[in-house]
mmCIF file of C-alpha atoms in Angstrom:
data_model
loop_
_atom_site.group_PDB
_atom_site.id
_atom_site.type_symbol
_atom_site.label_atom_id
_atom_site.label_comp_id
_atom_site.label_asym_id
_atom_site.label_seq_id
_atom_site.Cartn_x
_atom_site.Cartn_y
_atom_site.Cartn_z
ATOM 1 C CA MET A 155 -10.057 -10.978 -15.622
ATOM 2 C CA LEU A 156 -8.909 -12.843 -12.533
ATOM 3 C CA LYS A 157 -9.072 -16.624 -12.609
ATOM 4 C CA GLY A 158 -8.806 -18.966 -9.647
ATOM 5 C CA ILE A 159 -6.475 -16.915 -7.464
ATOM 6 C CA ASP A 160 -5.949 -18.316 -3.977
ATOM 7 C CA ALA A 161 -3.587 -16.729 -1.463
ATOM 8 C CA VAL A 162 -3.205 -16.496 2.300
ATOM 9 C CA PHE A 163 -1.448 -13.277 3.248
ATOM 10 C CA LYS A 164 0.894 -13.486 6.229
ATOM 11 C CA GLU A 165 -0.359 -11.813 9.393
ATOM 12 C CA GLY A 166 1.805 -8.947 10.635
ATOM 13 C CA LYS A 167 4.099 -9.225 7.606
ATOM 14 C CA THR A 168 4.847 -7.341 4.390
ATOM 15 C CA ASN A 169 2.982 -9.096 1.573
ATOM 16 C CA MET A 170 3.563 -8.173 -2.075
ATOM 17 C CA ILE A 171 1.448 -8.566 -5.201
ATOM 18 C CA ILE A 172 3.593 -8.197 -8.326
ATOM 19 C CA GLY A 173 3.043 -8.525 -12.064
ATOM 20 C CA GLY A 174 3.124 -6.594 -15.295
ATOM 21 C CA SER A 175 0.590 -4.029 -16.468
ATOM 22 C CA GLY A 176 -2.782 -5.688 -17.005
ATOM 23 C CA SER A 177 -1.907 -8.727 -14.900
ATOM 24 C CA GLY A 178 -4.723 -8.016 -12.440
ATOM 25 C CA LYS A 179 -2.883 -6.538 -9.432
ATOM 26 C CA THR A 180 -5.122 -3.518 -8.921
ATOM 27 C CA VAL A 181 -8.327 -5.458 -9.653
ATOM 28 C CA LEU A 182 -7.332 -8.061 -7.061
ATOM 29 C CA MET A 183 -6.649 -5.414 -4.438
ATOM 30 C CA LYS A 184 -9.920 -3.623 -5.178
ATOM 31 C CA CYS A 185 -11.781 -6.907 -4.742
ATOM 32 C CA ILE A 186 -10.032 -7.621 -1.444
ATOM 33 C CA VAL A 187 -10.898 -4.226 0.071
ATOM 34 C CA GLY A 188 -14.434 -4.177 -1.302
ATOM 35 C CA LEU A 189 -14.083 -1.502 -3.976
ATOM 36 C CA MET A 190 -15.080 -4.131 -6.570
ATOM 37 C CA GLU A 191 -17.345 -7.146 -6.223
ATOM 38 C CA PRO A 192 -15.875 -10.414 -7.526
ATOM 39 C CA ASP A 193 -18.108 -12.592 -9.696
ATOM 40 C CA GLY A 194 -17.204 -15.615 -7.609
ATOM 41 C CA GLY A 195 -15.011 -16.861 -4.812
ATOM 42 C CA THR A 196 -14.637 -15.812 -1.192
ATOM 43 C CA ILE A 197 -12.581 -13.162 0.597
ATOM 44 C CA LEU A 198 -11.890 -13.908 4.246
ATOM 45 C CA TYR A 199 -10.603 -11.650 6.991
ATOM 46 C CA ASP A 200 -9.527 -13.835 9.907
ATOM 47 C CA GLY A 201 -12.112 -16.394 8.847
ATOM 48 C CA ARG A 202 -14.871 -13.806 8.388
ATOM 49 C CA ASP A 203 -16.588 -13.954 4.989
ATOM 50 C CA PHE A 204 -16.131 -10.396 3.741
ATOM 51 C CA THR A 205 -17.743 -11.179 0.391
ATOM 52 C CA ASN A 206 -21.134 -12.069 1.860
ATOM 53 C CA MET A 207 -21.182 -9.882 4.957
ATOM 54 C CA HIS A 208 -24.221 -7.861 5.952
ATOM 55 C CA PRO A 209 -23.578 -4.227 4.850
ATOM 56 C CA LYS A 210 -23.438 -3.008 8.475
ATOM 57 C CA VAL A 211 -20.862 -5.641 9.437
ATOM 58 C CA LYS A 212 -18.885 -4.953 6.257
ATOM 59 C CA ARG A 213 -18.762 -1.252 7.149
ATOM 60 C CA GLU A 214 -17.384 -2.148 10.584
ATOM 61 C CA THR A 215 -14.800 -4.449 9.023
ATOM 62 C CA ARG A 216 -13.722 -1.716 6.616
ATOM 63 C CA GLN A 217 -12.707 0.349 9.652
ATOM 64 C CA GLU A 218 -9.965 -2.255 10.196
ATOM 65 C CA ILE A 219 -8.601 -1.500 6.713
ATOM 66 C CA GLY A 220 -6.219 1.327 5.820
ATOM 67 C CA MET A 221 -5.664 2.195 2.150
ATOM 68 C CA LEU A 222 -2.830 4.113 0.512
ATOM 69 C CA PHE A 223 -3.874 4.900 -3.055
ATOM 70 C CA GLN A 224 -1.419 5.089 -5.938
ATOM 71 C CA TYR A 225 -1.281 8.884 -6.088
ATOM 72 C CA ALA A 226 -2.167 9.414 -2.402
ATOM 73 C CA ALA A 227 -5.681 10.605 -3.458
ATOM 74 C CA LEU A 228 -5.715 13.510 -1.034
ATOM 75 C CA PHE A 229 -8.551 16.029 -1.080
ATOM 76 C CA ASP A 230 -7.081 19.124 -2.734
ATOM 77 C CA SER A 231 -9.567 21.446 -1.015
ATOM 78 C CA MET A 232 -8.603 20.185 2.459
ATOM 79 C CA THR A 233 -5.517 20.935 4.517
ATOM 80 C CA VAL A 234 -3.128 18.140 5.427
ATOM 81 C CA GLU A 235 -4.667 18.034 8.899
ATOM 82 C CA ASP A 236 -8.209 17.745 7.559
ATOM 83 C CA ASN A 237 -7.152 15.008 5.119
ATOM 84 C CA VAL A 238 -5.740 12.871 7.924
ATOM 85 C CA ALA A 239 -8.703 13.664 10.177
ATOM 86 C CA PHE A 240 -11.251 12.698 7.506
ATOM 87 C CA PRO A 241 -11.649 8.979 8.435
ATOM 88 C CA LEU A 242 -11.687 9.842 12.146
ATOM 89 C CA ARG A 243 -14.574 12.253 11.671
ATOM 90 C CA LEU A 244 -16.365 9.790 9.400
ATOM 91 C CA PHE A 245 -16.042 6.623 11.461
ATOM 92 C CA THR A 246 -15.480 7.646 15.101
ATOM 93 C CA LYS A 247 -17.117 9.753 17.791
ATOM 94 C CA GLN A 248 -13.872 11.236 19.022
ATOM 95 C CA THR A 249 -13.813 14.806 20.314
ATOM 96 C CA PRO A 250 -12.064 17.514 18.284
ATOM 97 C CA LYS A 251 -9.125 17.376 20.714
ATOM 98 C CA GLU A 252 -8.855 13.580 20.410
ATOM 99 C CA ILE A 253 -8.922 13.872 16.631
ATOM 100 C CA LYS A 254 -6.260 16.605 16.680
ATOM 101 C CA ASP A 255 -4.041 14.498 18.957
ATOM 102 C CA ARG A 256 -4.413 11.462 16.692
ATOM 103 C CA VAL A 257 -3.678 13.519 13.572
ATOM 104 C CA ASP A 258 -0.552 14.938 15.182
ATOM 105 C CA PHE A 259 0.549 11.437 16.226
ATOM 106 C CA CYS A 260 0.075 10.051 12.703
ATOM 107 C CA LEU A 261 1.889 12.950 11.042
ATOM 108 C CA ASP A 262 4.737 12.623 13.528
ATOM 109 C CA ARG A 263 4.882 8.884 12.793
ATOM 110 C CA VAL A 264 5.512 9.587 9.101
ATOM 111 C CA ASN A 265 8.087 12.247 9.985
ATOM 112 C CA LEU A 266 6.071 15.282 8.962
ATOM 113 C CA GLU A 267 6.091 18.433 11.056
ATOM 114 C CA LYS A 268 4.558 21.868 10.617
ATOM 115 C CA VAL A 269 2.503 20.847 7.597
ATOM 116 C CA ASN A 270 -0.926 20.634 9.257
ATOM 117 C CA ASN A 271 -2.227 23.804 7.681
ATOM 118 C CA LEU A 272 -0.695 23.329 4.250
ATOM 119 C CA TYR A 273 -2.655 22.080 1.230
ATOM 120 C CA PRO A 274 -1.601 19.095 -0.931
ATOM 121 C CA ASP A 275 -0.407 21.324 -3.780
ATOM 122 C CA GLU A 276 1.943 23.101 -1.356
ATOM 123 C CA ILE A 277 3.983 19.974 -0.522
ATOM 124 C CA SER A 278 6.152 17.588 -2.545
ATOM 125 C CA GLY A 279 5.067 14.273 -4.052
ATOM 126 C CA GLY A 280 6.945 12.318 -1.409
ATOM 127 C CA MET A 281 5.320 14.339 1.356
ATOM 128 C CA ARG A 282 1.891 13.745 -0.175
ATOM 129 C CA LYS A 283 2.575 9.984 -0.066
ATOM 130 C CA ARG A 284 3.491 10.298 3.610
ATOM 131 C CA VAL A 285 0.295 12.240 4.301
ATOM 132 C CA GLY A 286 -1.555 9.425 2.518
ATOM 133 C CA ILE A 287 0.106 6.903 4.840
ATOM 134 C CA ALA A 288 -0.783 9.031 7.875
ATOM 135 C CA ARG A 289 -4.426 9.043 6.781
ATOM 136 C CA ALA A 290 -4.312 5.293 6.099
ATOM 137 C CA ILE A 291 -3.152 4.549 9.661
ATOM 138 C CA ALA A 292 -5.404 7.114 11.365
ATOM 139 C CA LEU A 293 -7.911 4.446 12.469
ATOM 140 C CA ASN A 294 -5.070 2.175 13.642
ATOM 141 C CA PRO A 295 -5.954 -0.439 11.009
ATOM 142 C CA LYS A 296 -5.246 -4.137 11.320
ATOM 143 C CA TYR A 297 -4.730 -4.343 7.540
ATOM 144 C CA LEU A 298 -2.831 -1.820 5.422
ATOM 145 C CA PHE A 299 -3.183 -1.894 1.626
ATOM 146 C CA CYS A 300 -0.783 0.097 -0.553
ATOM 147 C CA ASP A 301 -1.344 0.472 -4.294
ATOM 148 C CA GLU A 302 1.961 1.263 -6.053
ATOM 149 C CA PRO A 303 3.349 3.339 -3.143
ATOM 150 C CA ASN A 304 6.501 4.255 -5.105
ATOM 151 C CA SER A 305 4.742 5.331 -8.283
ATOM 152 C CA GLY A 306 6.029 8.689 -9.518
ATOM 153 C CA LEU A 307 8.762 8.945 -6.875
ATOM 154 C CA ASP A 308 12.517 9.234 -7.362
ATOM 155 C CA PRO A 309 14.655 6.309 -6.130
ATOM 156 C CA GLN A 310 15.743 8.017 -2.903
ATOM 157 C CA THR A 311 12.198 8.957 -1.903
ATOM 158 C CA SER A 312 11.042 5.440 -2.824
ATOM 159 C CA ILE A 313 13.467 4.014 -0.274
ATOM 160 C CA VAL A 314 12.124 6.410 2.387
ATOM 161 C CA ILE A 315 8.532 5.293 1.690
ATOM 162 C CA ASP A 316 9.535 1.604 1.699
ATOM 163 C CA GLU A 317 11.274 1.932 5.053
ATOM 164 C CA LEU A 318 8.360 3.860 6.512
ATOM 165 C CA ILE A 319 5.829 1.204 5.486
ATOM 166 C CA LYS A 320 8.134 -1.504 6.855
ATOM 167 C CA GLU A 321 8.472 0.299 10.196
ATOM 168 C CA ILE A 322 4.705 0.763 10.519
ATOM 169 C CA THR A 323 4.140 -2.911 9.696
ATOM 170 C CA GLU A 324 6.609 -4.015 12.355
ATOM 171 C CA ASP A 325 5.735 -1.443 15.031
ATOM 172 C CA PHE A 326 1.976 -1.986 14.887
ATOM 173 C CA GLY A 327 1.892 -5.634 13.792
ATOM 174 C CA THR A 328 -0.062 -4.594 10.699
ATOM 175 C CA THR A 329 -0.808 -7.069 7.938
ATOM 176 C CA THR A 330 0.432 -5.094 4.938
ATOM 177 C CA ILE A 331 -0.392 -5.896 1.306
ATOM 178 C CA ILE A 332 1.446 -3.932 -1.390
ATOM 179 C CA ASN A 333 0.861 -3.799 -5.149
ATOM 180 C CA THR A 334 4.158 -2.977 -6.807
ATOM 181 C CA HIS A 335 6.410 -3.446 -9.811
ATOM 182 C CA ASP A 336 9.431 -2.068 -7.915
ATOM 183 C CA MET A 337 11.724 -5.095 -7.642
ATOM 184 C CA ASN A 338 14.039 -3.285 -5.230
ATOM 185 C CA SER A 339 11.114 -3.119 -2.788
ATOM 186 C CA VAL A 340 10.214 -6.749 -3.436
ATOM 187 C CA LEU A 341 13.743 -8.098 -2.947
ATOM 188 C CA GLU A 342 14.284 -5.986 0.160
ATOM 189 C CA HIS A 343 10.947 -6.348 1.973
ATOM 190 C CA GLY A 344 8.866 -9.136 0.381
ATOM 191 C CA GLU A 345 8.095 -11.570 3.198
ATOM 192 C CA TYR A 346 5.366 -13.182 1.083
ATOM 193 C CA ILE A 347 5.024 -12.535 -2.647
ATOM 194 C CA ILE A 348 2.495 -13.590 -5.250
ATOM 195 C CA TYR A 349 3.198 -13.056 -8.931
ATOM 196 C CA LEU A 350 0.227 -12.546 -11.233
ATOM 197 C CA TYR A 351 0.385 -13.355 -14.927
ATOM 198 C CA LYS A 352 -2.600 -12.812 -17.215
ATOM 199 C CA GLY A 353 -5.022 -12.815 -14.291
ATOM 200 C CA THR A 354 -3.739 -15.977 -12.616
ATOM 201 C CA LYS A 355 -1.400 -16.632 -9.699
ATOM 202 C CA HIS A 356 1.722 -17.829 -11.469
ATOM 203 C CA TRP A 357 4.104 -18.079 -8.510
ATOM 204 C CA GLU A 358 4.268 -17.500 -4.746
ATOM 205 C CA GLY A 359 7.111 -17.435 -2.256
ATOM 206 C CA THR A 360 9.501 -15.210 -0.291
ATOM 207 C CA LYS A 361 12.156 -12.666 -1.280
ATOM 208 C CA GLU A 362 14.779 -15.376 -0.746
ATOM 209 C CA GLU A 363 12.962 -17.868 -2.958
ATOM 210 C CA ILE A 364 12.194 -15.450 -5.782
ATOM 211 C CA ARG A 365 15.888 -15.039 -6.632
ATOM 212 C CA ASN A 366 16.089 -18.691 -7.688
ATOM 213 C CA ALA A 367 12.527 -19.173 -8.935
ATOM 214 C CA ASP A 368 12.209 -21.578 -11.859
ATOM 215 C CA ASN A 369 9.524 -19.637 -13.704
ATOM 216 C CA GLU A 370 10.318 -18.139 -17.099
ATOM 217 C CA GLU A 371 7.610 -15.453 -17.069
ATOM 218 C CA LEU A 372 8.656 -14.372 -13.573
ATOM 219 C CA LYS A 373 12.327 -14.224 -14.584
ATOM 220 C CA GLU A 374 11.448 -12.049 -17.584
ATOM 221 C CA PHE A 375 9.342 -9.774 -15.386
ATOM 222 C CA ILE A 376 12.141 -9.370 -12.817
ATOM 223 C CA TYR A 377 14.699 -8.603 -15.543
ATOM 224 C CA ALA A 378 12.437 -6.067 -17.258
ATOM 225 C CA ALA A 379 11.519 -4.376 -13.971
ATOM 226 C CA GLN A 380 15.135 -4.069 -12.874
ATOM 227 C CA PHE A 381 16.221 -2.798 -16.307
ATOM 228 C CA ALA A 382 13.475 -0.154 -16.270
ATOM 229 C CA LYS A 383 14.521 0.949 -12.769
ATOM 230 C CA GLU A 384 18.190 1.233 -13.734
ATOM 231 C CA HIS A 385 17.255 3.159 -16.891
ATOM 232 C CA HIS A 386 15.103 5.541 -14.818
ATOM 233 C CA ILE A 387 17.958 6.166 -12.371
ATOM 234 C CA ALA A 388 20.393 6.762 -15.259
ATOM 235 C CA LEU A 389 18.027 9.348 -16.764
ATOM 236 C CA LEU A 390 17.690 11.135 -13.442
ATOM 237 C CA GLN A 391 21.461 11.286 -13.034
ATOM 238 C CA ALA A 392 21.889 12.526 -16.584
ATOM 239 C CA ASN A 393 19.297 15.267 -16.018
ATOM 240 C CA LYS A 394 21.074 16.381 -12.842
ATOM 241 C CA LYS A 395 24.393 16.614 -14.691
ATOM 242 C CA GLY A 396 22.733 18.557 -17.490
#
């Protein structure tokens, strides 16, 4: 349960929501994008009351939102091209050629070539994440939400995804909000960070400020997250040697 969370995400910046399992990160993001209805409070997009919008206006506002789901959530029965084209066919009146051109642009932007006709199960996990990003930016969104973008990825691929999201944020002036427990991502790219603890906002600040934060729960979370990451890397290296 979320309780009394207030936050103003920075426009055109990389915003991070961090916290342990069960802290409320995913619930908060689902409320912000309209996948869940909060019991109270208000969600504003540039001063527009998203919570109480007329359904037609809310649908229009949702077209300004791109979403990268935790496991990419691609349609297995569709090719890569059709996955990226899906929101364009659903929300626009573009011609088939315009859609194809936009799909090609988005795939090129995430450094994917010659995969248009492949299916999700024919590409790697990292490539699926990049296809998910391509689909998320297909409508040229003003807001980009990413739920655990590094989940299930090896450290090297995680860095590639982090850099890609950063580049898109900077190149298009996107307001990006990321749910993550990857402290490497937070310390490298967190321009505004909120830390959730038991459903409440327990701390907020920047990547510079978080290093010296005087918050015991946050310190414990950072230590545990970094230890888990180092342990994961050690296991990967051991498996490669074996």
